[in-house]
């Protein structure tokens, strides 16, 4: 829910097998591709966020869940390495994160996109009234924010600022507010 992030898409990356699927992803890793506006949020800020959410180390992970950051050019690689080194010093531990050149990304199946949001049928049906295709739904910033809220990210204060802009019915708004209040209570907010 970072300002400047247009939408996210889950999928598979980093391997050589063509057309991976969840049940057969071969040598790929599950990844999130972030589509963003560089005039609002920088690549550097996104890399900082990545390392701020990582725990050290990530040893003995399967390839499917491996911690990987991809870069498209030497400048992005330098940014990743500089930030990773700083975060490792701050934490006093090394990250087990692969740094690789980007070569491909395969979007995951529709049922994986905005997974947490789709589990809440009422919210899903509200948004299907606005976004007819699954691709439009995946690319929706509003749906991305709702997905984050129902997964426990954000808080009631943040939701109050944007709830009327998400396109939900009154019943949908009440349902989303109840999720966020429950998460806030668990977080002690």
XYZ file of N, CA and C in Angstrom:
567
model
N 0.821 -1.188 0.000
C 0.000 0.000 0.000
C 0.869 1.256 0.000
N 1.998 1.148 -0.611
C 2.919 2.277 -0.734
C 2.437 3.196 -1.839
N 2.380 4.488 -1.542
C 1.986 5.445 -2.566
C 2.935 5.354 -3.743
N 2.376 5.335 -4.930
C 3.174 5.214 -6.143
C 3.154 3.816 -6.726
N 2.760 2.825 -5.913
C 2.613 1.473 -6.437
C 1.258 1.394 -7.128
N 1.287 1.120 -8.414
C 0.043 1.043 -9.185
C -0.692 -0.256 -8.900
N 0.017 -1.367 -9.018
C -0.552 -2.668 -8.688
C 0.564 -3.694 -8.589
N 0.222 -4.826 -8.011
C 1.166 -5.927 -7.909
C 0.560 -7.148 -8.580
N 1.438 -8.041 -8.966
C 1.006 -9.263 -9.642
C 1.892 -10.389 -9.124
N 1.285 -11.494 -8.705
C 2.084 -12.630 -8.266
C 2.339 -13.556 -9.440
N 3.469 -14.253 -9.369
C 3.807 -15.160 -10.455
C 5.084 -15.898 -10.175
N 5.737 -16.318 -11.252
C 6.911 -17.167 -11.171
C 8.040 -16.526 -11.970
N 9.255 -16.589 -11.408
C 10.389 -15.952 -12.072
C 11.679 -16.656 -11.697
N 12.711 -16.366 -12.485
C 14.052 -16.799 -12.147
C 14.491 -18.128 -12.719
N 13.584 -18.845 -13.332
C 13.953 -20.149 -13.864
C 14.008 -20.171 -15.380
N 14.269 -21.346 -15.912
C 14.376 -21.510 -17.353
C 13.195 -22.260 -17.966
N 12.406 -22.945 -17.147
C 11.291 -23.713 -17.684
C 10.227 -22.773 -18.261
N 9.796 -23.002 -19.500
C 8.762 -22.136 -20.067
C 7.386 -22.429 -19.470
N 6.580 -21.383 -19.336
C 5.179 -21.490 -18.906
C 4.960 -22.280 -17.615
N 5.611 -21.878 -16.521
C 5.403 -22.585 -15.259
C 3.979 -22.383 -14.738
N 3.544 -23.310 -13.917
C 2.253 -23.245 -13.241
C 2.486 -23.595 -11.780
N 1.506 -23.313 -10.931
C 1.673 -23.560 -9.502
C 2.023 -25.023 -9.224
N 1.367 -25.932 -9.909
C 1.606 -27.358 -9.658
C 2.852 -27.876 -10.362
N 3.430 -27.061 -11.232
C 4.655 -27.451 -11.916
C 5.427 -26.191 -12.294
N 6.131 -25.641 -11.299
C 6.855 -24.402 -11.566
C 8.319 -24.650 -11.902
N 8.721 -25.900 -11.911
C 10.088 -26.214 -12.300
C 11.110 -25.496 -11.440
N 12.024 -24.792 -12.080
C 13.104 -24.125 -11.365
C 12.794 -22.662 -11.038
N 11.528 -22.269 -11.142
C 11.120 -20.894 -10.830
C 10.826 -20.728 -9.337
N 10.733 -19.491 -8.925
C 10.398 -19.119 -7.554
C 9.135 -18.263 -7.586
N 8.285 -18.422 -6.586
C 7.108 -17.552 -6.486
C 7.574 -16.140 -6.188
N 7.063 -15.166 -6.941
C 7.499 -13.782 -6.792
C 6.330 -12.826 -6.908
N 6.565 -11.609 -6.493
C 5.619 -10.518 -6.674
C 6.279 -9.505 -7.603
N 5.576 -9.168 -8.666
C 6.066 -8.123 -9.568
C 5.338 -6.839 -9.210
N 6.103 -5.774 -9.012
C 5.533 -4.496 -8.597
C 5.546 -3.536 -9.784
N 4.375 -3.037 -10.125
C 4.246 -2.027 -11.172
C 4.075 -0.688 -10.451
N 4.973 0.244 -10.700
C 4.973 1.479 -9.922
C 5.271 2.684 -10.793
N 4.968 3.854 -10.227
C 5.236 5.120 -10.897
C 6.536 5.686 -10.316
N 7.635 5.669 -11.079
C 8.918 6.135 -10.539
C 8.950 7.626 -10.218
N 7.950 8.387 -10.663
C 7.871 9.795 -10.277
C 7.342 9.959 -8.857
N 6.737 8.893 -8.313
C 6.166 8.951 -6.969
C 6.976 8.132 -5.972
N 7.386 6.943 -6.366
C 8.176 6.069 -5.495
C 9.369 5.552 -6.297
N 10.514 5.551 -5.676
C 11.722 5.138 -6.389
C 11.983 3.641 -6.229
N 12.776 3.124 -7.125
C 13.229 1.736 -7.032
C 13.944 1.532 -5.696
N 14.740 2.510 -5.316
C 15.476 2.438 -4.058
C 14.525 2.298 -2.857
N 13.446 3.061 -2.847
C 12.473 2.952 -1.749
C 11.842 1.561 -1.699
N 11.556 0.990 -2.858
C 10.958 -0.344 -2.900
C 11.943 -1.406 -2.399
N 13.212 -1.259 -2.747
C 14.228 -2.195 -2.259
C 14.373 -2.070 -0.740
N 14.346 -0.842 -0.239
C 14.388 -0.625 1.222
C 13.225 -1.350 1.895
N 12.028 -1.203 1.333
C 10.853 -1.877 1.893
C 11.034 -3.381 1.884
N 11.590 -3.921 0.802
C 11.823 -5.361 0.707
C 12.674 -5.828 1.887
N 13.816 -5.175 2.102
C 14.712 -5.615 3.164
C 14.151 -5.311 4.553
N 13.323 -4.297 4.683
C 12.698 -4.004 5.978
C 11.716 -5.098 6.384
N 11.194 -5.833 5.410
C 10.218 -6.885 5.722
C 10.842 -8.267 5.775
N 12.134 -8.388 5.496
C 12.807 -9.683 5.498
C 13.334 -10.012 6.884
N 13.377 -11.303 7.164
C 14.022 -11.757 8.383
C 15.328 -12.421 7.979
N 16.309 -12.372 8.842
C 17.616 -12.976 8.563
C 17.711 -14.261 9.362
N 18.378 -15.242 8.877
C 18.632 -15.517 7.462
C 17.475 -16.302 6.863
N 17.587 -16.669 5.628
C 16.579 -17.457 4.911
C 17.173 -18.796 4.495
N 17.884 -19.431 5.338
C 18.592 -20.658 4.972
C 17.628 -21.827 4.793
N 18.046 -22.774 3.980
C 17.310 -24.023 3.755
C 15.908 -23.823 3.195
N 15.736 -22.862 2.348
C 14.439 -22.660 1.726
C 14.351 -23.462 0.445
N 13.148 -23.896 0.129
C 12.955 -24.544 -1.158
C 13.051 -23.475 -2.245
N 13.323 -23.877 -3.439
C 13.413 -22.944 -4.559
C 12.109 -22.174 -4.732
N 10.997 -22.822 -4.431
C 9.682 -22.197 -4.605
C 9.543 -20.922 -3.785
N 10.102 -20.908 -2.592
C 9.929 -19.761 -1.691
C 11.219 -18.987 -1.446
N 12.189 -19.162 -2.259
C 13.495 -18.538 -2.096
C 13.389 -17.009 -2.084
N 14.209 -16.368 -1.292
C 14.278 -14.908 -1.264
C 15.177 -14.448 -2.406
N 14.579 -13.748 -3.383
C 15.316 -13.299 -4.562
C 14.891 -11.873 -4.903
N 15.860 -11.066 -5.280
C 15.584 -9.759 -5.877
C 16.189 -9.756 -7.274
N 15.426 -9.244 -8.215
C 15.885 -9.186 -9.597
C 16.209 -7.747 -9.970
N 17.206 -7.587 -10.816
C 17.564 -6.264 -11.306
C 17.558 -6.286 -12.830
N 17.290 -5.107 -13.413
C 17.250 -5.007 -14.871
C 18.505 -4.370 -15.457
N 19.300 -3.717 -14.616
C 20.545 -3.113 -15.106
C 21.527 -2.985 -13.942
N 22.736 -2.569 -14.252
C 23.785 -2.480 -13.229
C 23.456 -1.449 -12.152
N 22.756 -0.391 -12.507
C 22.361 0.611 -11.520
C 21.437 -0.019 -10.471
N 20.437 -0.790 -10.912
C 19.536 -1.457 -9.964
C 20.305 -2.460 -9.106
N 21.234 -3.193 -9.705
C 22.048 -4.147 -8.951
C 22.840 -3.431 -7.863
N 23.450 -2.292 -8.213
C 24.213 -1.516 -7.234
C 23.322 -1.036 -6.089
N 22.117 -0.598 -6.404
C 21.172 -0.149 -5.375
C 20.862 -1.299 -4.421
N 20.546 -2.465 -4.966
C 20.217 -3.629 -4.136
C 21.382 -3.963 -3.212
N 22.587 -4.066 -3.771
C 23.751 -4.462 -2.975
C 24.071 -3.441 -1.895
N 23.950 -2.163 -2.217
C 24.227 -1.105 -1.237
C 23.223 -1.163 -0.079
N 21.938 -1.286 -0.416
C 20.911 -1.318 0.633
C 21.015 -2.599 1.452
N 21.258 -3.723 0.792
C 21.381 -4.989 1.516
C 22.540 -4.928 2.508
N 23.665 -4.375 2.076
C 24.826 -4.266 2.956
C 24.507 -3.389 4.182
N 23.820 -2.289 3.945
C 23.450 -1.402 5.054
C 22.496 -2.100 6.025
N 21.491 -2.799 5.480
C 20.507 -3.480 6.334
C 21.158 -4.628 7.109
N 22.118 -5.314 6.482
C 22.824 -6.384 7.184
C 23.620 -5.813 8.359
N 24.261 -4.665 8.149
C 24.994 -4.014 9.247
C 24.038 -3.629 10.368
N 22.880 -3.050 9.991
C 21.898 -2.637 10.990
C 21.387 -3.821 11.816
N 21.159 -4.960 11.154
C 20.603 -6.137 11.837
C 21.681 -7.023 12.455
N 22.911 -6.853 11.986
C 23.994 -7.689 12.491
C 23.927 -9.119 11.980
N 23.253 -9.330 10.883
C 23.123 -10.655 10.271
C 23.137 -10.522 8.757
N 23.488 -11.608 8.106
C 23.501 -11.640 6.637
C 22.158 -12.137 6.120
N 21.711 -11.535 5.019
C 20.520 -12.021 4.337
C 20.910 -13.158 3.405
N 20.084 -14.151 3.309
C 20.268 -15.211 2.324
C 19.333 -14.901 1.158
N 19.615 -13.802 0.485
C 18.795 -13.333 -0.633
C 19.627 -13.386 -1.904
N 19.104 -14.084 -2.906
C 19.783 -14.119 -4.201
C 19.540 -12.804 -4.929
N 20.561 -12.329 -5.593
C 20.468 -11.134 -6.429
C 20.750 -11.607 -7.855
N 19.747 -11.517 -8.721
C 19.888 -12.067 -10.070
C 19.394 -11.084 -11.127
N 19.953 -11.190 -12.330
C 19.413 -10.374 -13.428
C 18.005 -10.864 -13.796
N 17.137 -9.939 -14.095
C 15.771 -10.278 -14.493
C 15.793 -10.843 -15.906
N 15.102 -11.973 -16.097
C 15.002 -12.501 -17.452
C 13.576 -12.844 -17.848
N 12.724 -13.142 -16.894
C 11.347 -13.469 -17.247
C 10.438 -13.414 -16.024
N 9.179 -13.227 -16.288
C 8.153 -13.273 -15.248
C 6.919 -13.865 -15.888
N 6.361 -14.869 -15.247
C 5.132 -15.494 -15.719
C 4.050 -15.253 -14.673
N 2.986 -14.520 -15.018
C 1.914 -14.307 -14.040
C 1.320 -15.638 -13.581
N 1.021 -15.706 -12.302
C 0.383 -16.905 -11.745
C -1.066 -16.983 -12.224
N -1.644 -18.108 -11.999
C -3.040 -18.334 -12.358
C -3.934 -17.306 -11.650
N -5.095 -17.020 -12.246
C -6.002 -16.001 -11.713
C -6.344 -16.231 -10.247
N -6.538 -17.477 -9.846
C -6.957 -17.731 -8.463
C -5.881 -17.363 -7.445
N -4.645 -17.160 -7.877
C -3.573 -16.717 -6.970
C -3.508 -15.187 -6.848
N -4.018 -14.483 -7.831
C -3.950 -13.015 -7.827
C -4.906 -12.471 -6.765
N -4.425 -11.581 -5.923
C -5.221 -10.956 -4.856
C -5.932 -12.024 -4.024
N -5.183 -13.038 -3.663
C -5.684 -14.248 -3.009
C -6.514 -13.967 -1.750
N -6.020 -13.125 -0.863
C -6.725 -12.891 0.408
C -8.039 -12.163 0.172
N -8.012 -11.210 -0.706
C -9.215 -10.473 -1.075
C -10.276 -11.423 -1.642
N -9.887 -12.314 -2.512
C -10.838 -13.220 -3.179
C -11.488 -14.202 -2.213
N -10.861 -14.429 -1.078
C -11.452 -15.334 -0.078
C -12.649 -14.699 0.620
N -12.789 -13.378 0.515
C -13.918 -12.675 1.137
C -14.940 -12.416 0.026
N -15.852 -13.330 -0.139
C -16.751 -13.331 -1.295
C -17.508 -12.017 -1.465
N -17.983 -11.418 -0.392
C -18.756 -10.175 -0.498
C -17.901 -9.070 -1.123
N -16.677 -8.940 -0.661
C -15.795 -7.905 -1.208
C -15.476 -8.201 -2.669
N -15.229 -9.459 -2.958
C -14.933 -9.870 -4.332
C -16.103 -9.528 -5.251
N -17.315 -9.838 -4.827
C -18.490 -9.548 -5.666
C -18.707 -8.045 -5.833
N -18.458 -7.267 -4.788
C -18.547 -5.803 -4.911
C -17.626 -5.305 -6.028
N -16.397 -5.773 -6.010
C -15.419 -5.269 -6.969
C -15.622 -5.834 -8.371
N -16.218 -7.012 -8.477
C -16.518 -7.572 -9.801
C -17.586 -6.745 -10.517
N -18.325 -5.960 -9.775
C -19.297 -5.042 -10.390
C -18.565 -3.903 -11.112
N -17.362 -3.608 -10.665
C -16.572 -2.510 -11.239
C -15.575 -3.046 -12.269
N -14.873 -4.102 -11.908
C -13.816 -4.672 -12.757
C -14.308 -6.002 -13.322
N -14.671 -6.013 -14.564
C -15.281 -7.185 -15.175
C -14.289 -8.331 -15.351
N -13.121 -8.050 -15.880
C -12.160 -9.126 -16.145
C -11.239 -9.341 -14.940
N -10.676 -10.535 -14.863
C -9.727 -10.845 -13.800
C -8.465 -9.988 -13.924
N -8.063 -9.680 -15.141
C -6.873 -8.843 -15.356
C -7.117 -7.431 -14.803
N -8.306 -6.867 -15.074
C -8.636 -5.542 -14.533
C -8.647 -5.573 -13.008
N -9.172 -6.647 -12.453
C -9.224 -6.806 -11.003
C -7.801 -6.848 -10.434
N -6.928 -7.625 -11.058
C -5.539 -7.738 -10.616
C -4.826 -6.396 -10.696
N -5.104 -5.630 -11.734
C -4.420 -4.354 -11.952
C -5.017 -3.201 -11.139
N -6.095 -3.429 -10.438
C -6.758 -2.376 -9.679
C -5.979 -2.017 -8.412
N -5.671 -0.751 -8.268
C -5.030 -0.266 -7.045
C -5.959 -0.458 -5.852
N -7.253 -0.187 -6.043
C -8.223 -0.343 -4.947
C -8.256 -1.788 -4.460
N -8.300 -2.727 -5.378
C -8.322 -4.141 -4.990
C -7.022 -4.516 -4.292
N -5.906 -3.973 -4.757
C -4.636 -4.223 -4.083
C -4.654 -3.738 -2.644
N -5.243 -2.579 -2.424
C -5.341 -2.050 -1.056
C -6.261 -2.926 -0.214
N -7.401 -3.323 -0.772
C -8.330 -4.188 -0.032
C -7.635 -5.502 0.321
N -6.913 -6.084 -0.634
C -6.182 -7.329 -0.394
C -5.206 -7.158 0.773
N -4.514 -6.029 0.811
C -3.591 -5.759 1.914
C -4.313 -5.664 3.248
N -5.417 -4.960 3.274
C -6.171 -4.815 4.524
C -6.672 -6.161 5.050
N -7.241 -7.001 4.178
C -7.787 -8.275 4.665
C -6.684 -9.271 5.017
N -5.444 -8.940 4.644
C -4.306 -9.782 5.035
C -3.606 -9.223 6.276
N -4.114 -8.124 6.817
C -3.575 -7.601 8.068
C -2.606 -6.452 7.933
N -2.480 -5.895 6.734
C -1.598 -4.741 6.539
C -2.425 -3.465 6.595
N -1.844 -2.419 7.084
C -2.584 -1.171 7.244
C -3.261 -1.145 8.604
N -4.026 -0.095 8.833
C -4.733 0.034 10.105
C -5.993 0.857 9.881
N -6.785 0.998 10.935
C -8.069 1.678 10.846
C -7.916 3.134 10.412
N -6.873 3.785 10.891
C -6.632 5.184 10.526
C -6.382 5.324 9.019
N -5.578 4.428 8.474
C -5.305 4.440 7.033
C -6.583 4.155 6.240
N -7.344 3.176 6.712
C -8.570 2.796 6.009
C -9.562 3.951 5.978
N -9.700 4.678 7.089
C -10.631 5.812 7.135
C -10.324 6.844 6.054
N -9.036 7.025 5.758
C -8.637 8.010 4.757
C -9.039 7.635 3.340
N -9.187 6.341 3.069
C -9.437 5.943 1.690
C -10.665 5.057 1.462
N -11.380 4.705 2.492
C -12.456 3.726 2.320
C -13.512 4.162 1.308
N -13.776 5.455 1.230
C -14.817 5.940 0.307
C -14.337 5.981 -1.140
N -13.056 5.758 -1.353
C -12.498 5.765 -2.706
C -12.294 4.361 -3.262
N -12.623 3.322 -2.492
C -12.335 1.953 -2.909
C -13.419 1.334 -3.789
N -14.608 1.921 -3.826
C -15.665 1.398 -4.687
C -16.538 0.344 -4.046
N -16.450 0.195 -2.736
C -17.241 -0.815 -2.041
C -18.655 -0.327 -1.745
N -19.589 -1.260 -1.635
C -20.938 -0.943 -1.170
C -20.845 -0.634 0.325
N -21.910 -0.120 0.904
C -21.913 0.153 2.347
C -21.667 -1.128 3.139
N -22.277 -2.216 2.707
C -22.064 -3.500 3.385
C -20.600 -3.939 3.258
N -20.021 -3.738 2.093
C -18.607 -4.068 1.882
C -17.695 -3.227 2.756
N -18.023 -1.930 2.871
C -17.235 -1.045 3.738
C -17.268 -1.525 5.185
N -18.466 -1.867 5.658
C -18.603 -2.343 7.037
C -17.810 -3.630 7.257
N -17.852 -4.515 6.286
C -17.121 -5.775 6.390
C -15.613 -5.528 6.446
N -15.112 -4.685 5.567
C -13.681 -4.376 5.553
C -13.271 -3.688 6.849
N -14.088 -2.762 7.333
C -13.788 -2.094 8.604
C -13.703 -3.103 9.744
N -14.568 -4.119 9.728
C -14.545 -5.122 10.806
C -13.248 -5.937 10.763
N -12.763 -6.253 9.567
C -11.480 -6.957 9.443
C -10.359 -6.117 10.023
N -10.308 -4.854 9.629
C -9.216 -3.983 10.056
C -9.274 -3.745 11.565
N -10.465 -3.568 12.118
C -10.589 -3.385 13.574
C -10.085 -4.617 14.319
N -10.390 -5.795 13.801
C -9.924 -7.034 14.432
C -8.399 -7.130 14.382
N -7.818 -6.807 13.238
C -6.350 -6.825 13.133
C -5.727 -5.785 14.052
N -6.331 -4.589 14.121
C -5.817 -3.543 15.011
C -5.836 -4.028 16.467
N -6.923 -4.700 16.838
C -7.045 -5.201 18.200
C -5.933 -6.215 18.484
N -5.667 -7.114 17.536
C -4.609 -8.108 17.696
C -3.234 -7.455 17.801
N -3.045 -6.328 17.085
C -1.764 -5.608 17.114
C -1.646 -4.706 18.341
N -2.737 -4.582 19.102
C -2.712 -3.716 20.262
C -2.869 -2.249 19.941
N -3.487 -1.951 18.800
C -3.684 -0.545 18.405
C -5.027 -0.029 18.882
